Coordinates of C-alpha atoms and ligand atoms in Angstrom, one line a residue:
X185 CA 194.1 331.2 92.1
X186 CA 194.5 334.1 94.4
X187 CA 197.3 336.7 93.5
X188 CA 199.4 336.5 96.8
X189 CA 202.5 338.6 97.1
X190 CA 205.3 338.6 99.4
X191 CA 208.2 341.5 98.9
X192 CA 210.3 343.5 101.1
X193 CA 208.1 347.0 99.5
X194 CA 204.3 346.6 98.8
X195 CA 202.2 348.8 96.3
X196 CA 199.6 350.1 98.7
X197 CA 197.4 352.5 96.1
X198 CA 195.2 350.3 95.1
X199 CA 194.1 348.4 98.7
X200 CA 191.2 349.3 100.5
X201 CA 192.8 347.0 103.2
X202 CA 195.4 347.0 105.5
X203 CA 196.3 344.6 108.2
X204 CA 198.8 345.1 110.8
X205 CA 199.9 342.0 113.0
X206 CA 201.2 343.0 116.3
X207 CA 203.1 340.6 118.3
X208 CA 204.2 340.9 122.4
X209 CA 202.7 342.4 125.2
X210 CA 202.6 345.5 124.7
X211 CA 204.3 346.3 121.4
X212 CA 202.3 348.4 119.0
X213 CA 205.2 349.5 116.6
X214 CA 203.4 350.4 113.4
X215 CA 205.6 350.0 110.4
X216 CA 207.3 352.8 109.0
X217 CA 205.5 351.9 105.5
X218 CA 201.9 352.2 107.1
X219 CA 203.0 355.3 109.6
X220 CA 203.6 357.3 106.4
X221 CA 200.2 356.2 104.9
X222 CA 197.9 357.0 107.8
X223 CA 200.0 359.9 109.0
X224 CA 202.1 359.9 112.1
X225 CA 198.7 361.6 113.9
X226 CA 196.6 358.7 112.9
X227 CA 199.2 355.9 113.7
X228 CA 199.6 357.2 117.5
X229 CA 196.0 356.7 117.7
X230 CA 195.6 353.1 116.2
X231 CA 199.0 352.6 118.9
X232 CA 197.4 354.0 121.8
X233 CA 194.0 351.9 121.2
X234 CA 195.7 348.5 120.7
X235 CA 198.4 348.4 123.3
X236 CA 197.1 346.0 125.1
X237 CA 195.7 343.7 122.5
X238 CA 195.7 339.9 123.5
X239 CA 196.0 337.1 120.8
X240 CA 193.3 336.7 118.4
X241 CA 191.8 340.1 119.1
X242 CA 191.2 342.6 116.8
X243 CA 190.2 346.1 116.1
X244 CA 189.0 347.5 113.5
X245 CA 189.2 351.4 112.2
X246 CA 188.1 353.5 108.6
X247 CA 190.4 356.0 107.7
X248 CA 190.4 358.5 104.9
X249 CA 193.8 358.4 102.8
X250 CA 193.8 360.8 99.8
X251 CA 190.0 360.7 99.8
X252 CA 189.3 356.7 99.8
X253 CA 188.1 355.1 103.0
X254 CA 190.8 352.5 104.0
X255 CA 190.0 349.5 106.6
X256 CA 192.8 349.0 109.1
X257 CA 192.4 346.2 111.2
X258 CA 194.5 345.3 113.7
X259 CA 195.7 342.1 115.0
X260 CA 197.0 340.6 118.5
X261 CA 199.5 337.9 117.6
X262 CA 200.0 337.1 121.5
X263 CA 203.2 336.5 122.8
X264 CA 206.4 335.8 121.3
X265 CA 207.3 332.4 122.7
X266 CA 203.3 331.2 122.2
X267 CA 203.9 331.8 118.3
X268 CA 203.6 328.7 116.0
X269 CA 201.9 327.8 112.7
X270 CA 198.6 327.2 114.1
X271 CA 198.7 330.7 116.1
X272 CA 199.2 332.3 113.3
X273 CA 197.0 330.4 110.8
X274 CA 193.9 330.6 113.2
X275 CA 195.0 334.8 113.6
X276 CA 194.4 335.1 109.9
X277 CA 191.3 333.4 110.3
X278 CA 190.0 336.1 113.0
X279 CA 191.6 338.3 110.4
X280 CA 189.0 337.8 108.1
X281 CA 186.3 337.7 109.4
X282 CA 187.0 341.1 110.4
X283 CA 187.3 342.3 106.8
X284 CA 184.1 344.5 105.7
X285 CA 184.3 345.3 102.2
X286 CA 183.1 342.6 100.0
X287 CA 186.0 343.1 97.9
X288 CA 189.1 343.6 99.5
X289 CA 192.5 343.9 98.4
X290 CA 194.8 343.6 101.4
X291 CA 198.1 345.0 102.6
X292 CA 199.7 343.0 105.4
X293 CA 202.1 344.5 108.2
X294 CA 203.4 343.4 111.1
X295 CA 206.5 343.4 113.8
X296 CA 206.0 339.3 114.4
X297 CA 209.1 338.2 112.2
X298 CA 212.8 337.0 112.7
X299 CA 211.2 335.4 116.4
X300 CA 212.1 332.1 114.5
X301 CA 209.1 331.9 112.8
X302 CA 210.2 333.4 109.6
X303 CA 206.9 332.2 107.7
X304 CA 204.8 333.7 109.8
X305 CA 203.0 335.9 107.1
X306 CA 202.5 332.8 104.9
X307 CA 200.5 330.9 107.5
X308 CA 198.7 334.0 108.6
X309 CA 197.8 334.4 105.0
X310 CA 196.7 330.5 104.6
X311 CA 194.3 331.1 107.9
X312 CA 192.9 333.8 105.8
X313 CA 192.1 331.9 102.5
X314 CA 191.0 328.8 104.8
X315 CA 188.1 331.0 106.2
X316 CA 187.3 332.8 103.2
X317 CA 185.7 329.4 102.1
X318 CA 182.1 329.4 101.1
X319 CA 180.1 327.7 98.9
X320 CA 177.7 329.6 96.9
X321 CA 177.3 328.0 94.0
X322 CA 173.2 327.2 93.9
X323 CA 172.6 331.2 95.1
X324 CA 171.9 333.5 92.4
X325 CA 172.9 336.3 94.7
X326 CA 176.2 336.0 96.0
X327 CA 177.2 337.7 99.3
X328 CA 180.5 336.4 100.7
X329 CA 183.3 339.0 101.1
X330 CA 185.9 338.0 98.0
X331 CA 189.4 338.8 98.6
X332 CA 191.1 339.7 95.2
X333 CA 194.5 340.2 96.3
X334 CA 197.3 340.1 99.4
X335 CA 200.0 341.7 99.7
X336 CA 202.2 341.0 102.4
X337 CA 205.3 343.2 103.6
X338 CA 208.4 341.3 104.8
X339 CA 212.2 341.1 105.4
X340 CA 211.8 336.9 104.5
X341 CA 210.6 337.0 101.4
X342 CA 211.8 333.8 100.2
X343 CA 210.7 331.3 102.8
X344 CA 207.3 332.7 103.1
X345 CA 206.9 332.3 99.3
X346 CA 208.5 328.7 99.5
X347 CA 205.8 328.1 102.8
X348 CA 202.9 329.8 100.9
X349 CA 203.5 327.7 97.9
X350 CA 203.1 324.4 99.4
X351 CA 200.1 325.6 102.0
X352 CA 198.1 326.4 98.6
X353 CA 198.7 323.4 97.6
X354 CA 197.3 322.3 101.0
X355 CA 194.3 324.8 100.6
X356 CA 193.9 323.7 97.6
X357 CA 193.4 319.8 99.2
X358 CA 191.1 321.5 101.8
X359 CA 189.1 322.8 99.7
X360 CA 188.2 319.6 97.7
X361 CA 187.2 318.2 100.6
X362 CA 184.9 320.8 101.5
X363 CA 183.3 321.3 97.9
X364 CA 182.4 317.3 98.2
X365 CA 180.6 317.3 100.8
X366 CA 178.6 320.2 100.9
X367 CA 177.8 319.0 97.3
X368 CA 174.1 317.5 98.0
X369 CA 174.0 313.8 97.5
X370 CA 171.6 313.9 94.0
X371 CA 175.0 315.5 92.7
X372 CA 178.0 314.1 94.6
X373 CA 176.7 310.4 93.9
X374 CA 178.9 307.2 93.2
X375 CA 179.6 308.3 89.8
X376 CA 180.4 311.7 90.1
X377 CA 183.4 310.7 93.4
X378 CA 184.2 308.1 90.5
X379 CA 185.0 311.6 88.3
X380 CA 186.2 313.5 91.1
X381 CA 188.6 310.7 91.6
X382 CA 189.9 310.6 88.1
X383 CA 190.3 313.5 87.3
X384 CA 193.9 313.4 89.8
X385 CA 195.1 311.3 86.9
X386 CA 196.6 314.2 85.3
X387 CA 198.6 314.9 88.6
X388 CA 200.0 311.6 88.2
X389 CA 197.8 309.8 90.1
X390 CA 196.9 306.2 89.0
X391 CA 193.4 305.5 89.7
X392 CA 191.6 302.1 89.3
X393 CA 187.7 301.6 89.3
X394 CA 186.0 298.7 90.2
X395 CA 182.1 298.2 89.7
X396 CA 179.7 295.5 90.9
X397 CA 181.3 292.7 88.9
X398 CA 184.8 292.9 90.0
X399 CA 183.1 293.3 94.0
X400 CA 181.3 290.3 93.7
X401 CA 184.1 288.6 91.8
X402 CA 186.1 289.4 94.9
X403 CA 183.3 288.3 97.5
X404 CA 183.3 292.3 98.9
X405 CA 179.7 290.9 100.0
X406 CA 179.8 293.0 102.9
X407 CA 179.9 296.3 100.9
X408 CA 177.9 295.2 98.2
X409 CA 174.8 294.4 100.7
X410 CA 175.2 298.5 102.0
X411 CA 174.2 298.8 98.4
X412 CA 171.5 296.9 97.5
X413 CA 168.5 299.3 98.2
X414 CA 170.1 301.8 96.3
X415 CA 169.8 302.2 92.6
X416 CA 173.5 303.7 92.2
X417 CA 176.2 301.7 91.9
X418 CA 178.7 301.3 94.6
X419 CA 182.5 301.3 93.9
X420 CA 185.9 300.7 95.3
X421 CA 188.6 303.2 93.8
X422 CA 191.8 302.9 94.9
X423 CA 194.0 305.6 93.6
X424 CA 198.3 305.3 93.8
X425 CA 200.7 307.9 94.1
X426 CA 204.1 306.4 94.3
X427 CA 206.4 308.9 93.4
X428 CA 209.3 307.2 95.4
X429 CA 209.2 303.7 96.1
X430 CA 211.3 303.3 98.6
X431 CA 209.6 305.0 101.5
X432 CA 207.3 303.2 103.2
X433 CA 203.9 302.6 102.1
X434 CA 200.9 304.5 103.3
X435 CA 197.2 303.2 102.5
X436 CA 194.6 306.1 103.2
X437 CA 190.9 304.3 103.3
X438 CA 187.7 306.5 103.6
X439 CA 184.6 305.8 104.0
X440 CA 182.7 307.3 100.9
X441 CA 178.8 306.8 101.4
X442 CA 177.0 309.9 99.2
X443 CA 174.3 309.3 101.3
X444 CA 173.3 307.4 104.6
X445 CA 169.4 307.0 104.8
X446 CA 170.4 304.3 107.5
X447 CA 169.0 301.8 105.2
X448 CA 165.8 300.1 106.9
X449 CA 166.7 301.2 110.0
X450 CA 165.7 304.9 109.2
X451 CA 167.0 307.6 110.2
X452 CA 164.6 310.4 111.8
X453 CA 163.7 312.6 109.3
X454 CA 165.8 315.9 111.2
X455 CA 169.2 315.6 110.7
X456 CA 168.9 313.1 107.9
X457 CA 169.9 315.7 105.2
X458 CA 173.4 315.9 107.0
X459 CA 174.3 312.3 105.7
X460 CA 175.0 313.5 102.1
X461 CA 178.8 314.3 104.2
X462 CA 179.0 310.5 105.0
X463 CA 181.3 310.3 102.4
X464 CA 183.9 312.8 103.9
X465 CA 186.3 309.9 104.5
X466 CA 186.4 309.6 100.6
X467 CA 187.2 313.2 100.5
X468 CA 189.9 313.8 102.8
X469 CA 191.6 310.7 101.2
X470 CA 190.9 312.5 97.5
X471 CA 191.9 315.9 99.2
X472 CA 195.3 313.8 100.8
X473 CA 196.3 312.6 97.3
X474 CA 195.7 315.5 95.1
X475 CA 197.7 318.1 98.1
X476 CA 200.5 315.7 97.8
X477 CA 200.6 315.2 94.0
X478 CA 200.3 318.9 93.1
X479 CA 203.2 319.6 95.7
X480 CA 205.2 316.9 93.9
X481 CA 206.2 315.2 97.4
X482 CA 207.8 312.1 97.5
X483 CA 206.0 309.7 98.8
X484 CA 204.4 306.4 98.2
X485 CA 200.8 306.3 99.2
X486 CA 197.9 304.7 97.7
X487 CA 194.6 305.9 98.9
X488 CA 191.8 303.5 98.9
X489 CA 187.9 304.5 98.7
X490 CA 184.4 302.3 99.5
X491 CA 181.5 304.5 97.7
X492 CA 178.4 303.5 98.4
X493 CA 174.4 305.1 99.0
X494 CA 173.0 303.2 102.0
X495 CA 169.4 303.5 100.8
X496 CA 165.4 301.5 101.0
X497 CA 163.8 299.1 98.5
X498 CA 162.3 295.9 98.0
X499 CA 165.7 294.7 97.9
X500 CA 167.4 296.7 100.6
X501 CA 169.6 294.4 103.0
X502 CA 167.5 293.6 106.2
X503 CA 168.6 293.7 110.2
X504 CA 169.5 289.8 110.6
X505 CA 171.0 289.2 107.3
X506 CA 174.5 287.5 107.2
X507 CA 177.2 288.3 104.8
X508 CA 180.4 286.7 103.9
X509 CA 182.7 289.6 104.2
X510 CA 186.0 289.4 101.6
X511 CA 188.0 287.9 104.3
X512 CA 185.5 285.3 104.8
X513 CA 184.4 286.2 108.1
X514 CA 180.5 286.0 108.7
X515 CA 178.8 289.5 110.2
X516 CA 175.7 289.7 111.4
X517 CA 173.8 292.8 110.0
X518 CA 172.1 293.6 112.9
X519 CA 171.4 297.3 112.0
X520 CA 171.6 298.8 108.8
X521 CA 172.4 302.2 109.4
X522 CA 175.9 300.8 110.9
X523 CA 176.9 300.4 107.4
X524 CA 179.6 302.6 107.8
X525 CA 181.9 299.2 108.9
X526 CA 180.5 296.8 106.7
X527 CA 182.1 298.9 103.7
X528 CA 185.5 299.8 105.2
X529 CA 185.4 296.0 106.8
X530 CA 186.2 295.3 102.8
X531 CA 188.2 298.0 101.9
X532 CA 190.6 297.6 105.0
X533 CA 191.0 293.8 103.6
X534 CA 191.1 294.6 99.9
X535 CA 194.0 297.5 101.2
X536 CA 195.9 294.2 102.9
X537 CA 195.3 292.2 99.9
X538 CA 196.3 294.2 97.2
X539 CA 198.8 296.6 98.4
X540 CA 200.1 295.1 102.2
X541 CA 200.9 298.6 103.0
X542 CA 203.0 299.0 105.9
X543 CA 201.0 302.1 107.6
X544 CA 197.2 302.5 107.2
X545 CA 195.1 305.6 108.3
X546 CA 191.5 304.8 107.5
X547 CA 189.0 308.1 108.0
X548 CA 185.4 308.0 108.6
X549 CA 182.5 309.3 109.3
X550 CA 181.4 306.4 111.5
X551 CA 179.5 306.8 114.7
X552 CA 177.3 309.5 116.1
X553 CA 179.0 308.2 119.5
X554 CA 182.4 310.3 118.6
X555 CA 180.5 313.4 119.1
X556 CA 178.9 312.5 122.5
X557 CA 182.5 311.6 123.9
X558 CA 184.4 314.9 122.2
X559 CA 182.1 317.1 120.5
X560 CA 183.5 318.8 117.3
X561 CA 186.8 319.8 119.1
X562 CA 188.9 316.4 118.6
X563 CA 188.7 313.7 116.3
X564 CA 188.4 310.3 117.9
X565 CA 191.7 308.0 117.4
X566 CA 192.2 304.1 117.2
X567 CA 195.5 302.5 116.8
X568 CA 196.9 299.5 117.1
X569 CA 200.5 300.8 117.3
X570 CA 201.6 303.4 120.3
X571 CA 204.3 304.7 117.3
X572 CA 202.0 305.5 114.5
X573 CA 199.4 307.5 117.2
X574 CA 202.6 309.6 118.3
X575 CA 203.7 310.5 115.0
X576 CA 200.2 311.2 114.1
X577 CA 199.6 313.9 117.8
X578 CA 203.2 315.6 116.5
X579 CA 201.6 316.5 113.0
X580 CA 198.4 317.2 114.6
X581 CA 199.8 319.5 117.2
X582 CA 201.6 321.5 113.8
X583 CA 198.2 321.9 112.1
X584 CA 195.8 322.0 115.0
X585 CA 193.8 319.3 114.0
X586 CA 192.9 317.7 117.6
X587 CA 193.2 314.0 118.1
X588 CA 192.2 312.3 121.2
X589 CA 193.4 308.3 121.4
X590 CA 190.1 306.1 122.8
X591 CA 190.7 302.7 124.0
X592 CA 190.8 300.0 121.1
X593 CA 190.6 297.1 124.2
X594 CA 189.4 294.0 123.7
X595 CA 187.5 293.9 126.7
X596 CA 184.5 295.2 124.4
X597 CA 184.8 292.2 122.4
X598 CA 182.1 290.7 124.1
X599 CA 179.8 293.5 123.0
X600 CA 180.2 292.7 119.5
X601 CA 179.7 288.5 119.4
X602 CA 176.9 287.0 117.6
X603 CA 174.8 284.3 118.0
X604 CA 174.1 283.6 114.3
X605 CA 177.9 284.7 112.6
X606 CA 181.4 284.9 113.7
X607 CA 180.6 289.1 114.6
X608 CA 177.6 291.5 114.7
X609 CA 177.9 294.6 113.1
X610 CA 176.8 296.7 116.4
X611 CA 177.2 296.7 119.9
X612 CA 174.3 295.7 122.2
X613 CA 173.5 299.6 122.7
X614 CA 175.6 299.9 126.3
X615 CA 177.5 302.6 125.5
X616 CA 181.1 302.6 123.9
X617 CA 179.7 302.9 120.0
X618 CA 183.1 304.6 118.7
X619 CA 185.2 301.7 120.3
X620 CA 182.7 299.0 119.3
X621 CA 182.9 300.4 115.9
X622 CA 186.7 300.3 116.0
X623 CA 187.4 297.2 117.2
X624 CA 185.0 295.7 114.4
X625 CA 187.2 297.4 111.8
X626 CA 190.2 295.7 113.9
X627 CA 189.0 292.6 112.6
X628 CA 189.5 293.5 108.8
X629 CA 193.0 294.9 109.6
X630 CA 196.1 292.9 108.4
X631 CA 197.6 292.9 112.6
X632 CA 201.1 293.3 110.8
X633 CA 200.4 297.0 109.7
X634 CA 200.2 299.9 111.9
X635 CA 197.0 301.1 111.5
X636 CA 194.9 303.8 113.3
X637 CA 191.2 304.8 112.9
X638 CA 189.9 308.1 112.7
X639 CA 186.7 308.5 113.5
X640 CA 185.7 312.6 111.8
X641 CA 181.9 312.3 112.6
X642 CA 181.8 315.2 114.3
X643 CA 184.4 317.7 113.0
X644 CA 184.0 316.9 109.7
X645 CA 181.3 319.4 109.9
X646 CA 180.4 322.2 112.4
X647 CA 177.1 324.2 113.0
X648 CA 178.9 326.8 114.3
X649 CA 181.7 329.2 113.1
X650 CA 185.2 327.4 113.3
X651 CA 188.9 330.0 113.3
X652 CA 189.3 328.9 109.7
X653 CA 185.7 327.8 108.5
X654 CA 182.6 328.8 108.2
X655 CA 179.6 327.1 109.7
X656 CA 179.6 323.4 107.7
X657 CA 182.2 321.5 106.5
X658 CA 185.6 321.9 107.8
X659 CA 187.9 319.7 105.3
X660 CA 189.0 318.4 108.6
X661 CA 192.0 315.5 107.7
X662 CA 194.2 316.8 104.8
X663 CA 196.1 319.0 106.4
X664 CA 197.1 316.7 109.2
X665 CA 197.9 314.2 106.8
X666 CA 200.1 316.2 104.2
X667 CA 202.0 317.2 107.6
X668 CA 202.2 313.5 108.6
X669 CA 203.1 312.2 105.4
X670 CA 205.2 314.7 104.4
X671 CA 207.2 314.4 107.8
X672 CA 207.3 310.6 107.9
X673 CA 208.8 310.4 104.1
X674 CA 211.3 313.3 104.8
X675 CA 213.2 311.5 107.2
X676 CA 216.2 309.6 105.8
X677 CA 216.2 306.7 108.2
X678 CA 212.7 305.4 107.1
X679 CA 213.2 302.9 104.8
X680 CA 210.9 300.0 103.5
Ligands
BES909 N1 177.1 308.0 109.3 C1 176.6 307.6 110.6 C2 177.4 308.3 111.7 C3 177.3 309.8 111.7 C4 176.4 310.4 112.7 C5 178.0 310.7 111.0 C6 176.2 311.8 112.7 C7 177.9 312.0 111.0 C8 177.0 312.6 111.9 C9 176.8 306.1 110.7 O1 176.7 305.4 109.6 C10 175.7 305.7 111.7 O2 174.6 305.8 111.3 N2 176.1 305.2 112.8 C11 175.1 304.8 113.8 C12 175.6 303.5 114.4 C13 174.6 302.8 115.3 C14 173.5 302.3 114.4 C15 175.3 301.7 116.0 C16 175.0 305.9 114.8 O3 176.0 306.6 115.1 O4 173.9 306.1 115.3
MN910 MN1 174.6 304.9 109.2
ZN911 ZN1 177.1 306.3 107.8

């Protein structure tokens, strides 16, 4: 990966880059390192210009040292008391996209440490590699600005290289997830998330397949019937990393369709070519697993996938068809493009079944609704357990992920009975569709875990420019979940 270097003196020669982070109202001191680069003329300048620069502003200058154009930009880290990991992450994403040169090797400076916040460098520098994320790989031209190097001036060397260590790790996760779903759906198919999903085995991960025969031989009728108009198979992959057995344990469940035609119900034709992300839920579950396995955490977690491609034949499941679900309730398959549930409705009872985890965290992309009620700011959450959501806002406040907690009440019940089956798979269109969906899932979740349901429709992907990605997918998910997991298994007094 990226050469990344934190150290109390920097080589400067060879970068055509250099960053200063200025933090406080008010404060421009310019490092004594970067004063005698630019000159002491140059650097009163560059002070006088950003005294007043507020947080996530910057400004940008070219300056001639020893004949080379240089790039300075400067950055407004806010104030002191508002500094965190997510300020500073989301400054280095403003960071670069400030950058010009297509290949830039970057000296960072900056007066923001020893407030407390000693890694402050390390998360700047993860905001940066976060947003440098593009995916270019079916352009014979390639355009996006590379960085080749960082070099980061500090008095705290050692816990911003402990910090950066593990948030490359975490990149690295992110990354994954974004890779997969931009991936169009002839490529990402069932069997290539069945590869993706293997190859964690030489992290330690144990991964188990199972195809058609062992679904019907489990009655996982309701998933199978998503698949029958496609002519890909469908799997459930459940993959364990249990590198300490006696914390508690997690079960991650995504919802992996490579592609969501809406089945017989069709989907219009504009928009359609988004649903090759429908299997993002898979991915941040595959991201989760291999972030945690390369940073050798401790934890017990097995994370469970449904892969499916909700396609049209001659022998595509209709609207009115009943299916036996694993659990041996009946559903009504009322419409086929909510097939979203009918997959997860198996893998949330093969997760009880199998493993009887104590906490479950199922993500998916599962209702258009989500977006209507939050838009791409905040994920939609569903829980059963007032506990597991607060745990789950405290890592999400870290990261910056946004949660928002929707009613899971049963009062919506109603909206889901069927005439024909014990449930219907959809609402009767009066509003509510992320709650209906939930409380569906509720059905297929053992009520003696704590469970919550988090519903990434819309951030999952963006059509506009995020602080740390680009227009598209965000990888939205493993970074809230390394912090949760990571948090939940690092405190002594959790036990089995
Ligand atoms: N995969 C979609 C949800 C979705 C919509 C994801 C937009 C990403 C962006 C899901 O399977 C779906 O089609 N849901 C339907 C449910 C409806 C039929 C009750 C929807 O949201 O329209
Ligand atoms: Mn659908
Ligand atoms: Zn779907």
């Amino acid at each position: 990966m990226l050469d990344v270097n934190f150290s109390a003196t920097i080589e400067t020669k060879q970068s055509n880059v250099f960053v200063l982070v200025i933090g406080g109202a008010g404060d421009t001191f310019v490092s004594d390192q970067l004063k005698t680069i630019l000159g002491t003329e140059v650097s009163k300048v560059i002070a006088a210009e950003c005294k007043e620069l507020k947080y996530g502003k910057t400004k940008s200058f070219d300056v001639v040292v020893d004949g080379n154009v240089k790039s300075i930009i400067v950055a407004g880290a806010g104030e002191k008391n508002k500094f965190s990991r997510a300020s500073f992450e989301k400054l280095g994403g403003y960071v670069f996209d400030s950058i010009k040169p297509s290949e830039a090797s970057i000296c960072v400076f900056t007066n923001c440490e020893s407030v407390g916040n000693e890694a402050t460098l390390a998360y700047l520098v993860s905001g940066m590699i976060l947003k440098s994320w593009t995916f270019e790989k079916y352009k014979t031209e390639k355009k996006s600005t590379k960085i080749t190097k960082i070099e980061c001036k500090t008095g705290y060397e050692q816990i911003n290289r402990d910090t950066f260590a593990s948030l490359e790790k975490v990149i690295d996760g992110v990354y994954t997830v974004r890779e997969m779903v931009t991936e169009p759906a002839n490529i990402m198919d069932p069997d290539k998330v069945v590869e993706e999903a293997k190859s964690l085995k030489k992290l330690g991960v144990k991964v188990t397949v199972l195809d058609k025969k062992d679904l019907e031989k489990r009655g996982m009728n309701a998933l199978l019937g998503v698949a029958k108009g496609s002519d890909k198979p469908a799997y459930v992959i459940a993959m364990e990393y249990k590198s300490d057995a006696k914390k508690p344990l997690i079960a991650l469940v995504g919802k992996g369709l490579t592609f969501d035609s809406g089945g017989l119900c069709l989907k219009p034709a504009k928009g359609m070519g988004e649903m090759k992300g429908d299997m993002t839920g898979a991915a941040v579950v595959i991201g989760t697993l291999k972030t945690l396995a390369l940073q050798d955490a401790k934890v017990n977690v097995v994370g469970i996938i449904g892969v499916v491609e909700n396609m049209i034949s001659g022998s595509a499941q209709k609207p009115g068809d009943v299916v036996v679900a694993m659990s041996g309730k009946t559903i009504e398959v009322d419409n086929t493009d909510a097939e979203g549930r009918l997959v997860l409705a198996d893998v949330l009872w093969y997760a009880k079944q199998e493993y009887e985890p104590e906490i479950i965290v199922d993500f998916a992309t599962l209702t258009g609704a989500i977006q209507v009620a939050l838009g791409h700011e905040f994920a939609g959450l569903f829980s059963n357990s007032d506990e597991l959501c607060d745990a789950l806002q405290k890592s999400s406040n870290v990261v910056g992920e946004k949660l928002w907690r929707l009613p899971l009440h049963e009062s919506y019940e109603e909206d889901i009975k069927s005439d024909i089956a014990d449930i219907k798979n959809v609402g009767s269109g009066r509003g509510a569709g992320s709650i209906t969906a939930a409380l569906f899932l509720k059905h297929f979740v053992d009520p003696k875990a704590k469970w919550a349901h988090i519903d990434i429709a819309a951030t999952e992907w963006d059509s506009k420019n995020r602080a740390l990605s680009k227009k598209g997918a965000t990888g939205f998910g493993v970074r809230l979940m390394n912090e949760f997991i990571t948090n939940l298994c690092s405190k002594n007094e959790v036990k089995k």
